[in-house]
CSV table of C-alpha atoms and ligand atoms in Angstrom, one decimal:
chain,number,residue,atom,x,y,z
W,27,MET,CA,-1.7,149.1,27.8
W,28,THR,CA,1.7,148.4,25.9
W,29,VAL,CA,5.2,151.0,27.1
W,30,ASP,CA,7.9,151.3,24.5
W,31,SER,CA,10.5,153.0,26.9
W,32,ILE,CA,11.4,153.0,30.8
W,33,THR,CA,13.4,155.2,32.4
W,34,LEU,CA,14.7,154.8,35.9
W,35,ILE,CA,17.3,155.5,38.1
W,36,GLN,CA,20.5,154.1,37.4
W,37,PRO,CA,20.6,150.2,38.8
W,38,ASP,CA,23.6,148.5,40.5
W,39,ASP,CA,24.3,144.9,40.3
W,40,TRP,CA,25.1,143.0,44.3
W,41,HIS,CA,26.6,140.1,42.5
W,42,VAL,CA,29.3,140.1,39.8
W,43,HIS,CA,32.2,137.9,39.0
W,44,LEU,CA,34.8,140.2,37.1
W,45,ARG,CA,37.1,138.0,37.3
W,46,ASP,CA,41.3,138.8,36.7
W,47,GLY,CA,43.7,139.5,33.9
W,48,GLN,CA,42.4,139.0,30.4
W,49,MET,CA,39.0,138.0,31.2
W,50,LEU,CA,38.6,141.0,33.4
W,51,LYS,CA,39.4,143.1,30.7
W,52,GLN,CA,37.2,141.4,28.3
W,53,VAL,CA,34.1,141.6,30.6
W,54,ALA,CA,34.2,144.3,33.0
W,55,ALA,CA,32.6,146.9,30.3
W,56,TYR,CA,29.6,144.5,29.6
W,57,THR,CA,28.8,145.5,33.5
W,58,ALA,CA,30.3,149.0,33.7
W,59,ARG,CA,28.0,149.9,30.6
W,60,GLN,CA,25.2,149.3,32.6
W,61,PHE,CA,25.4,149.8,36.4
W,62,GLY,CA,26.5,152.8,38.7
W,63,ARG,CA,27.7,149.9,41.1
W,64,ALA,CA,29.1,146.6,41.2
W,65,ILE,CA,29.7,144.0,44.6
W,66,ILE,CA,32.6,142.4,43.2
W,67,MET,CA,33.2,138.7,44.2
W,68,PRO,CA,36.2,137.8,45.6
W,69,ASN,CA,36.8,134.7,44.6
W,70,LEU,CA,40.0,134.7,42.2
W,71,THR,CA,43.0,132.7,42.7
W,72,PRO,CA,44.3,133.1,44.9
W,73,PRO,CA,41.2,134.8,47.1
W,74,VAL,CA,41.0,138.0,48.0
W,75,ILE,CA,41.5,138.0,51.4
W,76,THR,CA,43.3,141.1,53.1
W,77,ALA,CA,42.6,145.0,52.3
W,78,GLN,CA,46.0,145.3,50.3
W,79,MET,CA,44.8,142.8,47.8
W,80,ALA,CA,41.1,144.1,47.4
W,81,SER,CA,42.3,147.6,46.9
W,82,GLU,CA,44.7,146.4,44.1
W,83,TYR,CA,42.2,144.3,42.0
W,84,ARG,CA,40.0,147.6,42.5
W,85,LEU,CA,42.3,149.8,40.8
W,86,ARG,CA,42.6,146.9,38.2
W,87,ILE,CA,39.2,147.2,37.8
W,88,LYS,CA,39.4,151.0,37.1
W,89,GLN,CA,41.8,150.4,35.0
W,90,ALA,CA,39.4,147.7,32.7
W,91,THR,CA,36.7,149.8,33.2
W,92,ALA,CA,38.2,153.3,32.4
W,93,ASP,CA,36.0,153.8,29.2
W,94,TYR,CA,33.0,154.2,32.4
W,95,PRO,CA,35.1,156.2,35.3
W,96,ASP,CA,32.2,156.6,37.2
W,97,PHE,CA,31.5,152.9,37.8
W,98,GLU,CA,32.4,152.0,41.2
W,99,PRO,CA,33.4,148.7,41.9
W,100,LEU,CA,32.1,147.4,45.8
W,101,MET,CA,34.9,145.4,47.1
W,102,THR,CA,34.7,142.4,49.5
W,103,ALA,CA,36.7,139.9,51.7
W,104,TYR,CA,36.7,136.3,51.2
W,105,LEU,CA,36.3,134.6,54.5
W,106,THR,CA,38.4,131.6,55.5
W,107,ASP,CA,38.6,129.7,58.5
W,108,SER,CA,41.6,131.5,59.8
W,109,THR,CA,40.4,135.2,58.5
W,110,ASP,CA,41.8,138.0,61.3
W,111,PRO,CA,38.3,140.3,62.9
W,112,VAL,CA,41.1,142.9,62.9
W,113,GLU,CA,42.3,142.8,59.4
W,114,ILE,CA,38.1,142.7,57.8
W,115,THR,CA,37.1,145.6,60.4
W,116,GLN,CA,39.8,147.9,59.1
W,117,GLY,CA,39.2,147.3,55.6
W,118,TYR,CA,35.7,148.3,56.0
W,119,LYS,CA,36.4,151.2,58.3
W,120,ALA,CA,39.1,152.3,55.4
W,121,GLY,CA,36.0,152.0,53.2
W,122,ILE,CA,38.0,149.2,50.9
W,123,PHE,CA,35.7,146.5,52.3
W,124,THR,CA,32.0,146.8,51.4
W,125,ALA,CA,31.2,143.4,52.8
W,126,ALA,CA,32.5,140.1,52.9
W,127,LYS,CA,31.5,137.0,51.5
W,128,LEU,CA,31.0,133.6,53.0
W,129,TYR,CA,31.6,131.0,50.9
W,130,PRO,CA,30.8,127.1,52.6
W,131,ALA,CA,33.7,125.3,51.5
W,132,ASN,CA,34.1,123.7,48.4
W,133,ALA,CA,30.6,124.9,47.5
W,134,THR,CA,31.0,126.1,44.1
W,135,THR,CA,33.9,127.8,42.0
W,136,ASN,CA,37.1,128.9,43.7
W,137,SER,CA,35.8,127.9,47.1
W,138,ALA,CA,38.5,125.6,48.7
W,139,ALA,CA,39.9,127.8,50.9
W,140,GLY,CA,35.8,128.8,52.4
W,141,VAL,CA,34.9,128.0,55.9
W,142,THR,CA,34.6,124.5,56.5
W,143,ASP,CA,32.3,125.0,59.8
W,144,VAL,CA,30.8,128.9,60.9
W,145,ARG,CA,31.9,128.3,64.2
W,146,HIS,CA,35.4,129.1,63.3
W,147,ILE,CA,34.2,133.0,62.0
W,148,HIS,CA,32.0,133.2,65.0
W,149,GLY,CA,34.5,136.2,66.0
W,150,VAL,CA,34.6,137.7,62.3
W,151,LEU,CA,30.7,137.9,62.7
W,152,GLU,CA,30.9,139.4,65.5
W,153,ALA,CA,32.6,142.2,64.6
W,154,MET,CA,30.5,142.9,61.5
W,155,GLN,CA,28.1,142.8,63.8
W,156,GLY,CA,29.1,145.5,65.4
W,157,ILE,CA,29.9,147.7,62.9
W,158,GLY,CA,27.0,147.1,60.1
W,159,MET,CA,29.2,145.1,57.4
W,160,PRO,CA,27.4,143.2,56.0
W,161,LEU,CA,27.9,139.4,55.7
W,162,LEU,CA,27.3,138.1,51.9
W,163,VAL,CA,26.2,134.1,52.0
W,164,HIS,CA,26.5,131.3,49.3
W,165,GLY,CA,23.3,129.2,50.8
W,166,GLU,CA,24.3,126.0,50.1
W,167,VAL,CA,25.3,123.2,52.2
W,168,VAL,CA,27.9,120.7,50.6
W,169,SER,CA,28.0,116.8,51.7
W,170,GLU,CA,28.0,113.6,50.3
W,171,ASP,CA,24.2,112.8,51.6
W,172,ILE,CA,22.5,115.9,50.4
W,173,ASP,CA,21.3,116.3,46.8
W,174,VAL,CA,22.6,119.0,44.8
W,175,PHE,CA,18.6,120.5,44.4
W,176,ASP,CA,18.3,120.2,48.3
W,177,ARG,CA,21.7,122.3,49.2
W,178,GLU,CA,19.7,125.7,49.8
W,179,ALA,CA,16.5,124.5,51.5
W,180,VAL,CA,19.0,122.3,53.9
W,181,PHE,CA,21.4,125.3,54.3
W,182,ILE,CA,18.7,127.2,55.7
W,183,GLU,CA,17.8,124.8,58.6
W,184,ARG,CA,21.1,124.0,59.7
W,185,ILE,CA,23.3,127.2,59.0
W,186,MET,CA,21.3,130.1,57.8
W,187,ASP,CA,18.8,130.1,60.7
W,188,PRO,CA,20.7,129.2,63.4
W,189,LEU,CA,23.2,132.1,62.1
W,190,LEU,CA,20.6,135.0,62.2
W,191,LYS,CA,19.6,133.4,65.7
W,192,ASP,CA,23.3,134.1,66.7
W,193,PHE,CA,23.5,137.6,65.1
W,194,PRO,CA,20.1,139.0,65.3
W,195,GLU,CA,21.9,142.3,64.4
W,196,LEU,CA,23.9,141.6,61.6
W,197,LYS,CA,23.1,142.6,57.9
W,198,VAL,CA,22.7,139.4,56.0
W,199,VAL,CA,22.2,139.0,52.5
W,200,PHE,CA,21.0,135.3,51.1
W,201,GLU,CA,22.9,135.5,47.7
W,202,HIS,CA,20.9,134.3,44.2
W,203,ILE,CA,18.4,132.5,45.4
W,204,THR,CA,17.2,129.1,44.0
W,205,THR,CA,14.2,127.8,45.8
W,206,LYS,CA,10.8,129.1,47.4
W,207,ASP,CA,11.8,127.9,50.5
W,208,ALA,CA,14.6,130.9,50.2
W,209,ALA,CA,12.1,133.0,49.0
W,210,ASP,CA,9.8,132.4,51.7
W,211,PHE,CA,12.5,132.4,54.4
W,212,VAL,CA,13.5,135.8,53.7
W,213,ALA,CA,9.9,137.6,53.3
W,214,SER,CA,8.6,136.4,56.9
W,215,HIS,CA,12.3,137.1,58.6
W,216,HIS,CA,12.0,139.4,61.1
W,217,GLY,CA,15.4,140.9,61.3
W,218,ARG,CA,18.5,142.3,58.6
W,219,LEU,CA,18.1,139.8,55.9
W,220,ALA,CA,18.0,140.3,52.2
W,221,ALA,CA,18.7,138.3,48.5
W,222,THR,CA,19.5,138.7,45.8
W,223,ILE,CA,18.3,136.8,42.3
W,224,THR,CA,19.9,136.5,39.4
W,225,VAL,CA,17.8,136.8,36.0
W,226,HIS,CA,18.5,133.6,35.3
W,227,HIS,CA,16.8,131.7,38.0
W,228,LEU,CA,13.6,134.3,37.0
W,229,GLN,CA,14.1,132.2,33.2
W,230,ILE,CA,15.3,129.3,33.6
W,231,ASN,CA,14.1,126.2,35.5
W,232,ARG,CA,16.0,123.5,35.3
W,233,ASN,CA,14.8,121.1,32.9
W,234,ASP,CA,15.5,124.2,30.4
W,235,MET,CA,19.6,123.0,31.2
W,236,LEU,CA,18.4,119.2,30.9
W,237,VAL,CA,15.5,118.6,28.5
W,238,GLY,CA,16.5,117.6,25.2
W,239,GLY,CA,20.8,117.7,25.5
W,240,ILE,CA,22.5,118.8,28.3
W,241,LYS,CA,22.9,122.8,28.0
W,242,PRO,CA,26.4,123.4,30.4
W,243,HIS,CA,25.8,127.1,29.3
W,244,LEU,CA,23.0,127.2,31.5
W,245,TYR,CA,24.7,125.9,34.3
W,246,CYS,CA,25.2,127.9,37.8
W,247,LEU,CA,25.6,127.5,41.4
W,248,PRO,CA,23.3,127.1,42.9
W,249,VAL,CA,22.1,124.9,40.5
W,250,ALA,CA,18.4,125.9,38.6
W,251,LYS,CA,15.4,124.3,40.5
W,252,ARG,CA,12.0,123.3,39.3
W,253,GLU,CA,9.5,125.2,37.8
W,254,ARG,CA,7.5,126.2,41.2
W,255,HIS,CA,10.7,127.4,42.3
W,256,ARG,CA,11.6,129.8,39.4
W,257,GLN,CA,7.8,130.7,39.7
W,258,ALA,CA,8.1,131.6,43.9
W,259,LEU,CA,11.5,134.1,42.5
W,260,ARG,CA,9.3,135.9,40.2
W,261,LEU,CA,6.6,136.1,42.6
W,262,ALA,CA,9.4,138.1,45.2
W,263,ALA,CA,10.8,139.8,42.8
W,264,THR,CA,8.2,141.7,41.7
W,265,SER,CA,6.0,141.5,45.0
W,266,GLY,CA,7.4,144.7,46.0
W,267,SER,CA,9.0,143.7,48.8
W,268,ASP,CA,12.6,145.6,49.7
W,269,ARG,CA,14.0,142.4,50.9
W,270,PHE,CA,14.8,141.6,46.8
W,271,PHE,CA,17.0,142.9,44.9
W,272,LEU,CA,18.9,143.0,41.6
W,273,GLY,CA,22.0,140.4,41.9
W,274,THR,CA,23.0,138.6,38.4
W,275,ASP,CA,26.0,136.3,39.5
W,276,THR,CA,27.2,136.7,36.0
W,277,ALA,CA,30.2,134.7,35.9
W,278,PRO,CA,32.1,133.8,32.7
W,279,HIS,CA,34.1,130.8,32.1
W,280,ALA,CA,36.0,130.3,28.9
W,281,VAL,CA,33.6,128.1,26.4
W,282,GLY,CA,36.3,125.3,26.4
W,283,ASP,CA,35.7,125.0,29.7
W,284,LYS,CA,32.1,125.0,30.0
W,285,GLU,CA,31.6,122.7,27.5
W,286,SER,CA,34.1,120.1,28.8
W,287,ALA,CA,33.6,116.8,30.3
W,288,CYS,CA,33.6,118.2,33.6
W,289,GLY,CA,32.1,121.8,33.4
W,290,CYS,CA,32.7,124.9,35.3
W,291,ALA,CA,29.5,126.4,37.0
W,292,GLY,CA,28.8,130.2,36.2
W,293,ILE,CA,26.4,131.8,33.5
W,294,PHE,CA,27.7,134.8,32.2
W,295,SER,CA,24.9,136.7,32.2
W,296,ALA,CA,26.3,140.3,32.1
W,297,PRO,CA,25.8,141.4,28.8
W,298,HIS,CA,22.3,141.9,28.4
W,299,ALA,CA,21.2,141.8,31.9
W,300,LEU,CA,19.3,144.6,32.3
W,301,GLU,CA,17.2,143.6,29.4
W,302,ASN,CA,16.6,139.7,30.5
W,303,TYR,CA,15.4,141.4,34.1
W,304,LEU,CA,12.9,144.1,32.2
W,305,GLN,CA,11.6,141.1,30.3
W,306,VAL,CA,10.7,139.4,33.7
W,307,PHE,CA,9.2,142.3,35.0
W,308,GLU,CA,6.9,142.8,31.9
W,309,GLU,CA,5.7,139.1,31.4
W,310,GLU,CA,5.0,139.5,35.8
W,311,GLN,CA,3.3,142.8,35.0
W,312,ALA,CA,5.4,145.0,37.5
W,313,LEU,CA,7.0,147.2,35.7
W,314,ASP,CA,6.2,149.7,38.0
W,315,ARG,CA,8.1,147.9,40.3
W,316,PHE,CA,11.0,147.7,38.8
W,317,GLU,CA,13.2,150.7,39.4
W,318,ALA,CA,12.8,149.4,43.0
W,319,PHE,CA,14.5,146.3,42.8
W,320,ALA,CA,16.8,147.6,40.3
W,321,SER,CA,17.9,150.8,41.8
W,322,LEU,CA,16.4,151.2,44.9
W,323,ASN,CA,15.9,148.1,47.7
W,324,GLY,CA,19.6,147.4,46.9
W,325,PRO,CA,21.7,150.7,48.6
W,326,ALA,CA,19.2,151.1,51.3
W,327,PHE,CA,19.8,147.4,52.4
W,328,TYR,CA,23.5,148.6,52.4
W,329,GLY,CA,22.9,151.7,53.8
W,330,LEU,CA,24.4,153.5,50.5
W,331,PRO,CA,22.7,156.3,48.6
W,332,VAL,CA,20.9,155.9,45.2
W,333,ASN,CA,22.6,156.9,41.6
W,334,LYS,CA,22.2,160.1,40.4
W,335,LYS,CA,22.2,159.4,37.0
W,336,THR,CA,19.1,157.5,35.0
W,337,ILE,CA,19.1,155.0,32.2
W,338,THR,CA,16.6,154.5,29.3
W,339,LEU,CA,15.2,151.0,27.9
W,340,GLU,CA,13.5,150.7,25.1
W,341,LYS,CA,10.7,148.6,23.6
W,342,VAL,CA,13.8,147.9,20.0
W,343,ILE,CA,14.1,144.4,19.5
W,344,GLN,CA,18.1,143.2,19.3
W,345,THR,CA,19.9,140.1,18.7
W,346,VAL,CA,22.3,138.6,21.6
W,347,PRO,CA,25.9,137.6,19.7
W,348,ASP,CA,27.1,134.2,19.8
W,349,SER,CA,30.2,135.0,21.6
W,350,ALA,CA,32.1,137.9,23.5
W,351,GLY,CA,35.8,138.0,23.9
W,352,THR,CA,39.1,136.4,22.3
W,353,GLU,CA,40.2,132.6,22.0
W,354,PRO,CA,41.2,131.1,23.8
W,355,LEU,CA,38.7,133.2,26.6
W,356,ASN,CA,36.1,133.7,24.3
W,357,VAL,CA,33.1,133.6,26.7
W,358,GLN,CA,28.9,132.7,25.4
W,359,PRO,CA,26.8,134.8,26.6
W,360,TYR,CA,23.5,133.9,28.5
W,361,ARG,CA,20.4,133.7,26.0
W,362,ALA,CA,23.3,133.7,23.0
W,363,GLY,CA,21.2,134.0,19.6
W,364,ASP,CA,18.2,134.6,21.3
W,365,ILE,CA,15.8,138.2,20.1
W,366,LEU,CA,15.5,140.4,22.7
W,367,SER,CA,12.2,142.5,23.3
W,368,TRP,CA,14.3,145.4,24.9
W,369,ARG,CA,17.9,147.5,24.7
W,370,LEU,CA,19.1,149.7,26.8
W,371,GLN,CA,19.9,153.2,25.3
W,372,GLN,CA,23.5,154.1,25.4
T,423,DOR,O1,27.9,129.5,38.9
T,423,DOR,C1,28.6,130.2,39.7
T,423,DOR,N1,29.7,130.1,39.3
T,423,DOR,N2,28.0,130.1,41.1
T,423,DOR,C2,29.0,130.7,41.9
T,423,DOR,O2,28.8,130.4,42.9
T,423,DOR,C3,30.8,130.8,41.5
T,423,DOR,C4,30.6,131.1,40.2
T,423,DOR,C5,31.4,131.4,39.9
T,423,DOR,O3,32.6,131.9,40.4
T,423,DOR,O4,31.9,130.9,38.7
T,424,ZN,ZN1,28.8,134.2,42.5
């Protein structure tokens, strides 16, 4: 059966980098035009560590998305070795923080101030567990002796598994999973563990990034893995399990910072995120499971209501533009120049 259009409850994006300043102004509308809510990553310079910083950042996001007044940014706290549990819990109780983000120190962009050892934040995790505040985890071990392609699998064994044993009631989101190891771990875990899956990790493997010339715009962290991992992620996303939900990890960097001798990690997938996710679900013959992945599982895990509006995507081709924004901060959208088979109705 061919489907010409699909209408569903408006989705949310549970993992977004909106940046700040001019970049924020350039990119925010791409997210706000599609999603009801978005979990906003706190890895700014300096990072968002206090409730005060988060509420000011939230205001700047609301200004940048003034054309979409219903769009709701959900703010997160950036955890450091010296995070005060009181700051986090008060911010959560005041409705400013929705979650807190654990970046292992030096794992990725602007993570130098991240956590060097999870033991340093045991008091914070204890407090979060007590109030039901979700912990969002960048799941990569950073160590000289660990191959970059193994960092996620090693993280499960060394950090994630012990953490879940120490805090069995803590709500944890394993962000942007990239391996079969992580998909299997999440699916089989009995506690309060879920995972976000990006659209690029459903669509590309490491060959796409490295064969026939290096493609800096497909470089992100965690880095794309082998094909068998991509296949496992597609199975997980379309499995119908409520443990998996949409999180783009859209992470804009100016073209000059990507096309560089030391290029930044991050894929700017916001512009056509929904069209690309939907294409994956169509290819997997799982269109009937898209709404749960995009619009229902996330709110259920976070304990939030589903969105009231609906959106419609039509089977209409469109070409992804080569560039967004203006010099020197122009950004290249994910799949620039490609033809997409779906289009979000505005
Ligand atoms: O590719 C990535 N880009 N991965 C991250 O974890 C951070 C992000 C960014 O902020 O650029
Ligand atoms: Zn991210």
